[in-house]
Coordinates of C-alpha atoms in Angstrom, one line a residue:
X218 CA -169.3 91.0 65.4
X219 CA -169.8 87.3 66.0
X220 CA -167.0 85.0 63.9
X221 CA -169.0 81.6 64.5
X222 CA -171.7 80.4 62.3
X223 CA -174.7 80.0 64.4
X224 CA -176.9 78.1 63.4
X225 CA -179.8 78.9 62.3
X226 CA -177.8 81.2 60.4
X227 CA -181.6 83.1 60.1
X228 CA -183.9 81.9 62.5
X229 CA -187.7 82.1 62.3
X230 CA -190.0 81.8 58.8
X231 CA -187.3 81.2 56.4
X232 CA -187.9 78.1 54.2
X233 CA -186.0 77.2 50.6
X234 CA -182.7 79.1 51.2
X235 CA -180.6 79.9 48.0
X236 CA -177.3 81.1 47.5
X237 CA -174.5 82.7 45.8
X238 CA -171.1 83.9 46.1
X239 CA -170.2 87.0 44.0
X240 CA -166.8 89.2 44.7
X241 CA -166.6 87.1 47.9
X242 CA -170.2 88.1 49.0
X243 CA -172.8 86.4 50.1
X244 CA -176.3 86.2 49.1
X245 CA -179.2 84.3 50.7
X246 CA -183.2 84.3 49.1
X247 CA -185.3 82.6 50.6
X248 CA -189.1 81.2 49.5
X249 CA -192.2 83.9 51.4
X250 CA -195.1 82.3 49.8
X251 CA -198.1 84.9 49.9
X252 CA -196.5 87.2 52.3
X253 CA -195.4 90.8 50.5
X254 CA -193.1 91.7 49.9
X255 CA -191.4 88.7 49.3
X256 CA -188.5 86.7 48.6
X257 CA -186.0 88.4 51.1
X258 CA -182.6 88.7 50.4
X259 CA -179.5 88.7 53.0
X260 CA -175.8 89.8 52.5
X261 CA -173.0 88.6 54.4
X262 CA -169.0 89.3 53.7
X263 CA -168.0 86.7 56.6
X264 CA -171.2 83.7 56.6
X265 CA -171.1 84.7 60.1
X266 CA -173.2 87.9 60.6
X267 CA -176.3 88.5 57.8
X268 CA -178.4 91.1 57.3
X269 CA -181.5 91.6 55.2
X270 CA -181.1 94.2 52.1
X271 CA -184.4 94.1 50.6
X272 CA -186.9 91.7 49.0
X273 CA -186.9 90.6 45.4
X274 CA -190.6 91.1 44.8
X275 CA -191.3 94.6 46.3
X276 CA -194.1 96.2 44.1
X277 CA -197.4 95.8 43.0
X278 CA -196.6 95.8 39.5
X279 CA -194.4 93.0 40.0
X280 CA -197.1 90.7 41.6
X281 CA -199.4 90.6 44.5
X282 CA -201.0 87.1 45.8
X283 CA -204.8 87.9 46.4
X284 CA -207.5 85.2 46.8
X285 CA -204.1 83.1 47.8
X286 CA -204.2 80.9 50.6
X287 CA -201.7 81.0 53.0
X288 CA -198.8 78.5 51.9
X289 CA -199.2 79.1 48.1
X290 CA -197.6 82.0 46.2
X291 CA -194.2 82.2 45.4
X292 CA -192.3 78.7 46.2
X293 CA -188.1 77.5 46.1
X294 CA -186.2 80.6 44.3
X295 CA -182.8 80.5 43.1
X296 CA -180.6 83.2 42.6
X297 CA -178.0 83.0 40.4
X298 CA -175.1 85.5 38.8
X299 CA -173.5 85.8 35.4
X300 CA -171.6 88.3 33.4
X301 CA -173.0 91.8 35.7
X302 CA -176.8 90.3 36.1
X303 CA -178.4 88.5 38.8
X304 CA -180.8 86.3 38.3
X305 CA -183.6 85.0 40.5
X306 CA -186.1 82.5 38.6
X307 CA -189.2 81.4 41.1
X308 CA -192.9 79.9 40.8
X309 CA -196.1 81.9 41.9
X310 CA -198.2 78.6 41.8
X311 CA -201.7 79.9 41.6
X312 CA -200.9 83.0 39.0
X313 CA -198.9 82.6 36.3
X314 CA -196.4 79.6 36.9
X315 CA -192.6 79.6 36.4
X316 CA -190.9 83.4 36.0
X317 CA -187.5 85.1 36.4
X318 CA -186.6 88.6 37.6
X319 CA -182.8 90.3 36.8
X320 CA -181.1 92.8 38.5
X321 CA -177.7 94.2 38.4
X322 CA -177.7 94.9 42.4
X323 CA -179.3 92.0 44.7
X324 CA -180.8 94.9 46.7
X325 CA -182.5 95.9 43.8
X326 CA -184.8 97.0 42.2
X327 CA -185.5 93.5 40.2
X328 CA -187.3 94.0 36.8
X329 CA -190.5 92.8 36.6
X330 CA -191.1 89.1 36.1
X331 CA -190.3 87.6 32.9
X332 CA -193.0 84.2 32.9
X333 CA -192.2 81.1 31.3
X334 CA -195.3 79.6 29.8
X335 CA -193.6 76.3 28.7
X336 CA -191.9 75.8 31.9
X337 CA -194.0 73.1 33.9
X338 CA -193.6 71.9 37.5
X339 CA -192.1 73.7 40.4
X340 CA -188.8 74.9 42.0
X341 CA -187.3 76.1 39.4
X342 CA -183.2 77.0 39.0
X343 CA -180.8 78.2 36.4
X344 CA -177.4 76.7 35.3
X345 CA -174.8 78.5 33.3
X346 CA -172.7 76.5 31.6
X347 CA -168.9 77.6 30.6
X348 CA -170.0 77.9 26.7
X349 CA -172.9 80.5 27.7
X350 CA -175.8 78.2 27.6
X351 CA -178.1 78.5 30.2
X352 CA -180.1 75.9 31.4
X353 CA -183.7 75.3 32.9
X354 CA -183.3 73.3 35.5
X355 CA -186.8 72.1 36.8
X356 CA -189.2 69.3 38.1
X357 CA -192.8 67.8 37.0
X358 CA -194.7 64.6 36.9
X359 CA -193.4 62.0 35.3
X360 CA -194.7 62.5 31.8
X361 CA -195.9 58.9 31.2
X362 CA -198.2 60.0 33.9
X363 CA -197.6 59.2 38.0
X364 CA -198.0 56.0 39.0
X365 CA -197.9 57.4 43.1
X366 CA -198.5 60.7 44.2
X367 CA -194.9 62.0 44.2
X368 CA -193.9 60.5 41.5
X369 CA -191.9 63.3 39.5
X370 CA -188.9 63.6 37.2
X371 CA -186.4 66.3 37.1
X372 CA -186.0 67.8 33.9
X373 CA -183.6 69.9 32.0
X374 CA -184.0 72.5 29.1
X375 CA -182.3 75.4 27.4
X376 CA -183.6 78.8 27.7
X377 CA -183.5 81.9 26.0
X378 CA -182.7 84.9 28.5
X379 CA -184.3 87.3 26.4
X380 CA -188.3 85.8 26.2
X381 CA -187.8 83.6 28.6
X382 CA -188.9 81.0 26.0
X383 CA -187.5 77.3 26.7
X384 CA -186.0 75.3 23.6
X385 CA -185.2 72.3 22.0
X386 CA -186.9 69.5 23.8
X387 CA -187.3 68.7 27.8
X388 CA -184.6 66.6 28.8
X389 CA -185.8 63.8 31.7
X390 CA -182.5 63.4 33.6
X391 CA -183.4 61.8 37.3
X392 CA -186.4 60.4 39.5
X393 CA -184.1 60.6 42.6
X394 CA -181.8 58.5 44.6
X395 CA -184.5 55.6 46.2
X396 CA -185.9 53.4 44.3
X397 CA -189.9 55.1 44.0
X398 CA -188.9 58.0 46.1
X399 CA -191.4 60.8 46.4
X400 CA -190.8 64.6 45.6
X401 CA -187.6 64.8 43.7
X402 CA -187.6 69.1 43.9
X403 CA -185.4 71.6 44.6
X404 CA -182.6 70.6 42.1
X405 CA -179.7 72.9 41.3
X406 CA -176.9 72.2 38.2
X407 CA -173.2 72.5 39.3
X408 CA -169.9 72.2 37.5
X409 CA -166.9 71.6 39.5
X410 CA -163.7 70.1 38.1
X411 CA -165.1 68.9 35.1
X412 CA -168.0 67.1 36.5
X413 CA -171.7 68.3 36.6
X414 CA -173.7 67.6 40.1
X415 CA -177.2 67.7 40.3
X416 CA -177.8 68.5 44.1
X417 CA -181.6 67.8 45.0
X418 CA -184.1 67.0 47.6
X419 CA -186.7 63.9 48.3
X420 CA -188.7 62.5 50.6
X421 CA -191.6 65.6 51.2
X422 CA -190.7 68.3 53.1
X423 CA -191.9 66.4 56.3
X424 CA -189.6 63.3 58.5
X425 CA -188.3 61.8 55.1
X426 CA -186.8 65.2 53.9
X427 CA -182.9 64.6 52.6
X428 CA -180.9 66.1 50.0
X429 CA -179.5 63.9 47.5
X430 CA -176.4 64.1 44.6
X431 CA -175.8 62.7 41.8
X432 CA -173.2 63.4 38.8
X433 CA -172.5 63.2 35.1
X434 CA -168.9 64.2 32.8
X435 CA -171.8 65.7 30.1
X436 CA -175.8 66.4 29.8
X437 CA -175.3 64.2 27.7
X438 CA -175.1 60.9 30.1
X439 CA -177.1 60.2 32.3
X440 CA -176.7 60.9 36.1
X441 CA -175.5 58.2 38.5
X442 CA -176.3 58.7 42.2
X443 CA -173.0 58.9 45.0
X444 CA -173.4 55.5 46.8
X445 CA -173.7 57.2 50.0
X446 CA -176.3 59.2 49.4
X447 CA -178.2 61.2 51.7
X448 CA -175.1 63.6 52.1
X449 CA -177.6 65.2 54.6
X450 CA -180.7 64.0 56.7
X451 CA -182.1 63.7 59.9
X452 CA -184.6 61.3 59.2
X453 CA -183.0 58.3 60.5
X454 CA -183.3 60.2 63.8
X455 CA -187.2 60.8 63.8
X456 CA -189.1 62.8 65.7
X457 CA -187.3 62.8 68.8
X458 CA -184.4 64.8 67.2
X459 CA -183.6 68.4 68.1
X460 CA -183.5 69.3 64.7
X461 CA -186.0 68.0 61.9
X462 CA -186.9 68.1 58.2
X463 CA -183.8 68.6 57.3
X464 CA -183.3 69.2 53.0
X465 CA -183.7 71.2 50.3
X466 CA -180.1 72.7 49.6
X467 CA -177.7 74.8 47.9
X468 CA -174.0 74.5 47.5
X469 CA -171.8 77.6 47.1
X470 CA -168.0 78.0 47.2
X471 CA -166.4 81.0 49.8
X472 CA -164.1 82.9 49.2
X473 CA -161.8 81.3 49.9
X474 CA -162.2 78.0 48.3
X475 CA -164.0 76.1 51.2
X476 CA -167.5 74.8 50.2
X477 CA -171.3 75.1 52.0
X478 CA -174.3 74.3 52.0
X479 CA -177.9 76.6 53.0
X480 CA -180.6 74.0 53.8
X481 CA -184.1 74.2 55.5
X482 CA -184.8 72.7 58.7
X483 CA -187.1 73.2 61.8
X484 CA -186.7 73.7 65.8
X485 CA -189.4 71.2 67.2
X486 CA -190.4 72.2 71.2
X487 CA -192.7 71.1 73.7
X488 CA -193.6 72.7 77.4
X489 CA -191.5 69.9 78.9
X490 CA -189.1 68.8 76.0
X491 CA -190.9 65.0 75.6
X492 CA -192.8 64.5 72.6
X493 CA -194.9 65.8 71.0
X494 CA -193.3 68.5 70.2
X495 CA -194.5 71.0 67.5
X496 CA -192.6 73.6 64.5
X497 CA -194.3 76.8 65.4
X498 CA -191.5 78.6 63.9
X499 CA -191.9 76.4 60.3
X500 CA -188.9 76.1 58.3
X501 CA -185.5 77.8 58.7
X502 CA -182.3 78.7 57.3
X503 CA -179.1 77.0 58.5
X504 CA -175.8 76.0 57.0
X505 CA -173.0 73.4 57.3
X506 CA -169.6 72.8 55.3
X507 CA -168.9 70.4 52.6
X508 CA -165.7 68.9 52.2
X509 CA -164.9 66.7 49.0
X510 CA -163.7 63.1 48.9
X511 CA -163.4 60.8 45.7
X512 CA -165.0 63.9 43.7
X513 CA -168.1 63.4 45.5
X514 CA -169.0 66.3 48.7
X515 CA -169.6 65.1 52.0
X516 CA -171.7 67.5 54.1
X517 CA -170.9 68.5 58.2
X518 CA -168.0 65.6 57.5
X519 CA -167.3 65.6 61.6
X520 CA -170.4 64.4 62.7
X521 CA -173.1 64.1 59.4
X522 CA -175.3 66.3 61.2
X523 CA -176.5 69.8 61.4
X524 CA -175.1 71.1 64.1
X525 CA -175.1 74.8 66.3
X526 CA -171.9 76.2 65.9
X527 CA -169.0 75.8 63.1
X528 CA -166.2 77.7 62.8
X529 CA -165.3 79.5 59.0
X530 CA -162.9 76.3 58.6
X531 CA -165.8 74.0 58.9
X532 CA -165.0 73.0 61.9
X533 CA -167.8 71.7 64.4
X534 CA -167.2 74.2 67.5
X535 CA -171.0 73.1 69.8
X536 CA -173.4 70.3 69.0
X537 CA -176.6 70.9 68.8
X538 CA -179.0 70.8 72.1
X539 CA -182.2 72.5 72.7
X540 CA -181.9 72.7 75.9
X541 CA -178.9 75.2 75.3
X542 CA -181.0 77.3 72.9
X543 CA -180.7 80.9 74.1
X544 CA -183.4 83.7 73.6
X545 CA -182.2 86.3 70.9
X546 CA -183.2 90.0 72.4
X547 CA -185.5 91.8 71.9
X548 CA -186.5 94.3 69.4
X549 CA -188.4 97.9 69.4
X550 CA -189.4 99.1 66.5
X551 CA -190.6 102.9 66.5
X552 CA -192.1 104.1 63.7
X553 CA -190.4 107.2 62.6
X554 CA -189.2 106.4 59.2
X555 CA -191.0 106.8 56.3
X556 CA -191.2 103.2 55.3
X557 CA -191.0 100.2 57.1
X558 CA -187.7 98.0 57.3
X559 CA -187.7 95.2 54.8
X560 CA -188.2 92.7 57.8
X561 CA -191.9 93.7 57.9
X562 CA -194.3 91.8 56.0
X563 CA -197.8 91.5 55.4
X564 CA -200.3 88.8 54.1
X565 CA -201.1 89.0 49.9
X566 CA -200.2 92.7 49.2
X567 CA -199.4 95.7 51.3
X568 CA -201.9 99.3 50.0
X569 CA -200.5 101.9 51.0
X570 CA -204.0 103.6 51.3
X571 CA -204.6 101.5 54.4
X572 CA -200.9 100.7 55.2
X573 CA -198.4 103.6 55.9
X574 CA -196.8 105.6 58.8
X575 CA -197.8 109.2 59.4
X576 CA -196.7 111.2 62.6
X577 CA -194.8 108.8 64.1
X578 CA -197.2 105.5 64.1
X579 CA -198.1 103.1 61.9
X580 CA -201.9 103.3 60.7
X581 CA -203.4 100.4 59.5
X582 CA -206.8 101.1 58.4
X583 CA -209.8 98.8 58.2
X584 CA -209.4 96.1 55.8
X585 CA -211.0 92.3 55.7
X586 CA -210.9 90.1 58.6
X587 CA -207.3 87.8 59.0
X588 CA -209.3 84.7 58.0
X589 CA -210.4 86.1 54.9
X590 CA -208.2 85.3 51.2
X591 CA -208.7 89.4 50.2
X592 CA -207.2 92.3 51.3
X593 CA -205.6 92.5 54.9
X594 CA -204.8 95.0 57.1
X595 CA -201.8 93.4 58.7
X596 CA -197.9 94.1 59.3
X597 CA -196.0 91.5 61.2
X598 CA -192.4 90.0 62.0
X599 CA -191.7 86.3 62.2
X600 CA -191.3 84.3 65.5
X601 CA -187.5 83.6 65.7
X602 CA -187.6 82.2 69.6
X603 CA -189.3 79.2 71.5
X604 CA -190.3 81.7 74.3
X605 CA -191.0 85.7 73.5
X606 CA -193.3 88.6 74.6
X607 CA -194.6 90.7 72.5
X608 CA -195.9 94.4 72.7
X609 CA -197.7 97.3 71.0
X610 CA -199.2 100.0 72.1
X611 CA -201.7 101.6 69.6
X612 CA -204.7 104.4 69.6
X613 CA -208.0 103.2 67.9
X614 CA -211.2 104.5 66.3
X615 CA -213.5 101.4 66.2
X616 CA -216.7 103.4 65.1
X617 CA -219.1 100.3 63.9
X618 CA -219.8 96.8 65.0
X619 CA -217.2 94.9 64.4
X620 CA -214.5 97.0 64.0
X621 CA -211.3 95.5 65.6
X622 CA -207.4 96.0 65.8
X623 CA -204.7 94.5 68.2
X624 CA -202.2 92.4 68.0
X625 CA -202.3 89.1 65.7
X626 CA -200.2 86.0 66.9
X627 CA -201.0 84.3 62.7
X628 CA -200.2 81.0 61.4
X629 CA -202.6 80.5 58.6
X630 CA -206.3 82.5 57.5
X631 CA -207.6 79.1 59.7
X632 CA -205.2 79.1 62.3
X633 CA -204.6 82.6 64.4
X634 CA -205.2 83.9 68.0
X635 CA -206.1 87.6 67.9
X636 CA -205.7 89.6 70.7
X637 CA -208.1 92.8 69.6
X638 CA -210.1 95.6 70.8
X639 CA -213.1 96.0 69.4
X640 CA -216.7 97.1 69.0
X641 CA -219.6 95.2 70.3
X642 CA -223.2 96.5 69.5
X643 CA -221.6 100.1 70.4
X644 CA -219.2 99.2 73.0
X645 CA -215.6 98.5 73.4
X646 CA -214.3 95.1 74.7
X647 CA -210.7 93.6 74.3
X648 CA -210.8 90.1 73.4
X649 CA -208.7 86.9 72.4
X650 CA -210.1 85.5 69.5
X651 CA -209.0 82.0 68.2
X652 CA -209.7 80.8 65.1
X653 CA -209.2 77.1 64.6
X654 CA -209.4 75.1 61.9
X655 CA -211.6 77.7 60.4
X656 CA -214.0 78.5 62.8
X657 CA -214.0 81.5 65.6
X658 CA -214.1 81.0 69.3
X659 CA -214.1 84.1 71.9
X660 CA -211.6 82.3 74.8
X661 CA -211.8 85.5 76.6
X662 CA -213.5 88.6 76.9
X663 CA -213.6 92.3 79.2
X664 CA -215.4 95.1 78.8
X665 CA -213.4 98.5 78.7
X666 CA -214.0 101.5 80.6
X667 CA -216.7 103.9 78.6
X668 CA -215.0 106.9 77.1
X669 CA -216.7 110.4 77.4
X670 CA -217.4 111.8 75.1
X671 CA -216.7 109.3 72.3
X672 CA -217.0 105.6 73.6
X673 CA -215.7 104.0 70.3
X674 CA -211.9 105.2 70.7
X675 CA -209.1 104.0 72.4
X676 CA -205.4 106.0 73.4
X677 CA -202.3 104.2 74.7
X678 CA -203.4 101.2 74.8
X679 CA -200.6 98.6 75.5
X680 CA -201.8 95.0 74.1
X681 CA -199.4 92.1 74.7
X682 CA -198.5 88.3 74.7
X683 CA -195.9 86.1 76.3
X684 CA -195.2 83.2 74.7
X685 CA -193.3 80.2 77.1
X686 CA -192.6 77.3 74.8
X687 CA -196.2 75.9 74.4
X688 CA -198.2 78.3 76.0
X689 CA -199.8 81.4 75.1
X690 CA -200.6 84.4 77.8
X691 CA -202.3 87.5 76.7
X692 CA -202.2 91.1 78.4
X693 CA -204.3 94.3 78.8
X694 CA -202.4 97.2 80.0
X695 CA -201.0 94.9 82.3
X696 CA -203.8 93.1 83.4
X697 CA -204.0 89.2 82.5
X698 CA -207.2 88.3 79.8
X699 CA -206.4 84.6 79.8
X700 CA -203.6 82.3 80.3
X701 CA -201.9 79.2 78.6
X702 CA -203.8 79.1 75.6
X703 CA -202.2 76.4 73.6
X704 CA -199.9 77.9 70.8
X705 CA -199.2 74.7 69.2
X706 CA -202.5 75.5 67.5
X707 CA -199.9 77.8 65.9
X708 CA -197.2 74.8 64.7
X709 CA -197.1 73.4 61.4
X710 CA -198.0 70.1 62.9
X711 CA -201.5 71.6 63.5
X712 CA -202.0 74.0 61.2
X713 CA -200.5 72.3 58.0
X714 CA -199.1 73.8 55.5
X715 CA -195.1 75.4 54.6
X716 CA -195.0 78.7 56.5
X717 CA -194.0 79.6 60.2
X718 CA -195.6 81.7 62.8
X719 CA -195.7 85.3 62.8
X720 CA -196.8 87.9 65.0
X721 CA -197.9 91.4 64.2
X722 CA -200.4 94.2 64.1
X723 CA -204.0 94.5 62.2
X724 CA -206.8 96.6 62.0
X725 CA -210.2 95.1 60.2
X726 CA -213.9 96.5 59.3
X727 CA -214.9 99.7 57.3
X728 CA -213.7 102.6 59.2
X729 CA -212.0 101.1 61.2
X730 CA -208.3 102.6 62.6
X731 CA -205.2 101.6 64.4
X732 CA -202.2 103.5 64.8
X733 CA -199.3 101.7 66.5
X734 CA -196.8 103.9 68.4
X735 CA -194.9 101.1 68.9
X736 CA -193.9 97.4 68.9
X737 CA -191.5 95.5 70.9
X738 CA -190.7 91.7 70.2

């Protein structure tokens, strides 16, 4: 088992990373947005090797995210423990606001969400104090109303567990570190040796992004800001940087009494390393140590910067270089258990009508096209390298126009290429399908072989893409359909929005049916 922290301690879609240390383990939730299930949870025991345990948000009952676009749903959770509960407090944006689940076990199950109608704003976190109050710890426009876009206020307020009900009066306690700054979010409550730090980010979650401190002896005072803030950023680097959009933070303690931070940042790449370079990967999860000076914490102390490898000391052990960046291996997944592993998402909700594994295959029956806000068909795993290839090999029945399944290489419901069988006035061609910017191109196109007696189904077929940095190769059985489509199509740069790129498998139209023997990635 590896004993160096590598970052990106979880590489691929992984945005918003919260954590806590309880009996000297290690927990990690991270944001999913509209994907389901969501909010993931890791466990480590050493902050060296992590492994998922389940996701917080796992049933219908507890929510689904239909007629939500892509980078909406559920945004920033924290997860928090005190006396035997864990707590995870969250926002679904376009349904319902602000909510908490508990759970006595961070594998679960989590209870069903407990909203908070008075709670306004975003990124959400909870703050127990050492006299059992617990605290709301939130932000929201500036209630005199914004004079910029941006211009928001982190707030504090006292909650009662039970309703979820907040009380007493909301308590304005910091706009951020600059002078007008934009996005104040993320903010967490900490006390440590008698002092309480409010640890935050600003900037947008773009160039700008840094996380910021401040501090206060009581809730009472107000906050004052450590002189040297950023502790973290790589935004006086720009674009140019190996590692970008770096913020949004949470501090834990290990085990044995060194301090770290979780932070988001993203991978930019090009075909030839000279910029532009693009995110297709979105956000991810890394970590540095925090060592304290003057009462104040100063973040990857050696060099300021996130960097590749520490050691459990906090030591820097390998700068970071892309050039260096090694592929992680590859996976195969066969479907022989009765559910899938908790790694697997798909987009809004996941019915197990159309979704489940039967005789060794997943079937994915017809459901509405990848572009569409409804109901998808769709089971996928996120990109977590630069370069990859990708595999399934599926049987079909595509018995009307239109019916289609294959493999999905899905950004956003405007931004996907689909590599996909599927029925044409009666006949099968395999095709590679780009949507951009809302709007469907055919970049390539073969007709398949008729089959006798039933020319509507397919068997064995093995669909596949190679990705190599900023290109995009697709594969029939082997045979090349087109070459070096442009995946930064695929990049946050392009495609907008807060999520990274996933790839996976999908099945749309009435009657339509794909059962996938296998997938390799």
């Amino acid at each position: 088992m590896n004993k160096t922290i590598l970052n990106p301690i979880l590489p691929g879609f992984y945005p918003d990373p919260t954590a806590c240390c309880v009996d000297g383990v290690y927990y990690v939730v991270n944001s999913s947005f509209v994907y389901f299930p969501g909010l993931p949870v890791f466990k480590s025991t050493d902050l060296c090797n992590w492994e998922q345990i389940g996701n917080v948000i796992d049933r219908p009952e507890q929510m689904t995210f239909l007629n939500q676009s892509t980078s909406r749903g559920l945004f920033a959770p924290c997860i928090r423990y005190s006396n035997g509960t864990f707590y995870c407090i969250c926002t679904n944006v376009d349904a319902g606001g602000n909510f908490f689940v508990t759970a006595k076990d961070p594998a679960g199950p989590w209870s069903n969400p407990v909203f908070m109608p008075k709670a306004d704003g975003i990124d959400p976190s909870f703050f127990f104090d050492d006299d059992g109050t617990c605290w709301y710890v939130g932000t929201h426009p500036a209630p005199e109303g914004c004079k910029y876009n941006g211009n928001w206020e982190i707030y504090i307020q006292k909650v009662n567990l039970e309703n979820g009900d907040l009380e007493g009066e909301p308590k304005g306690i910091w706009r951020g570190a600059l002078k007008d700054c934009i996005w104040p979010e993320g903010p967490h409550i900490y006390k440590i040796n008698g002092w309480y730090y409010l640890l935050h980010a600003e900037g947008g979650t773009g160039p700008e992004h840094a996380v910021m401190v401040a501090r206060t002896k009581s809730l009472d005072e107000p906050f004052v800001g450590k002189p040297a803030n950023p502790i973290l950023t790589h935004r006086h680097l720009g674009m140019g940087a190996d590692i970008v959009y770096v913020g949004h933070a949470d501090l834990f303690e290990d085990k044995n009494g060194k301090w770290w931070l979780v932070l988001l940042a993203s991978r930019p790449y090009s075909n030839d390393g000279n910029r532009p370079r693009f995110c297709n990967m979105g956000r991810e999860t890394f970590m540095v140590p925090v060592m304290w000076e003057d009462e104040w914490p100063w973040a990857s102390w050696q060099t300021g910067l996130v960097e590749k490898e520490y050691d459990t000391d906090g030591n820097v052990l390998r700068r970071y270089d892309a050039k260096l960046e090694k592929k992680l291996p590859a996976r195969k997944t066969v479907f022989t258990k009765p559910e899938l592993d908790y790694e697997w998402i798909s987009l809004r909700n996941r019915n197990p009508e159309k979704v489940f594994i039967k005789d060794n295959a997943l079937v994915l029956k017809g459901a509405e096209d990848l572009g569409s806000l409804k109901e998808a068909s769709f089971v996928a795993r996120r990109q977590i390298d630069f370069s990859y290839y990708a595999e399934v090999i599926m049987d079909a029945e595509l018995p009307n126009d239109g019916n289609a399944a294959g493999l999905s290489c899905f950004q956003n419901e405007d931004f996907f290429y689909n590599l996909q069988v599927v029925n044409k006035g009666g006949k099968l061609v395999v095709q590679v399908l780009l949507r951009e910017k809302g709007e469907y191109k055919v970049l390539a196109e073969k007709a398949l072989p008729e089959a006798d007696p039933v020319p509507t189904e397919v068997a064995g077929f093995t669909l596949s893409v190679s990705q190599n940095l900023q290109n995009l190769s697709f594969y029939c059985n082997g045979e090349l359909i087109l070459a070096d489509a442009d995946a930064s199509m695929l990049s946050v740069e392009k495609a907008g929005g807060f999520v990274g790129t996933v790839i996976g498998m999908f099945a749309s139209g009435e009657g339509a049916e794909g059962r996938f023997k296998s997938f390799e990635m």
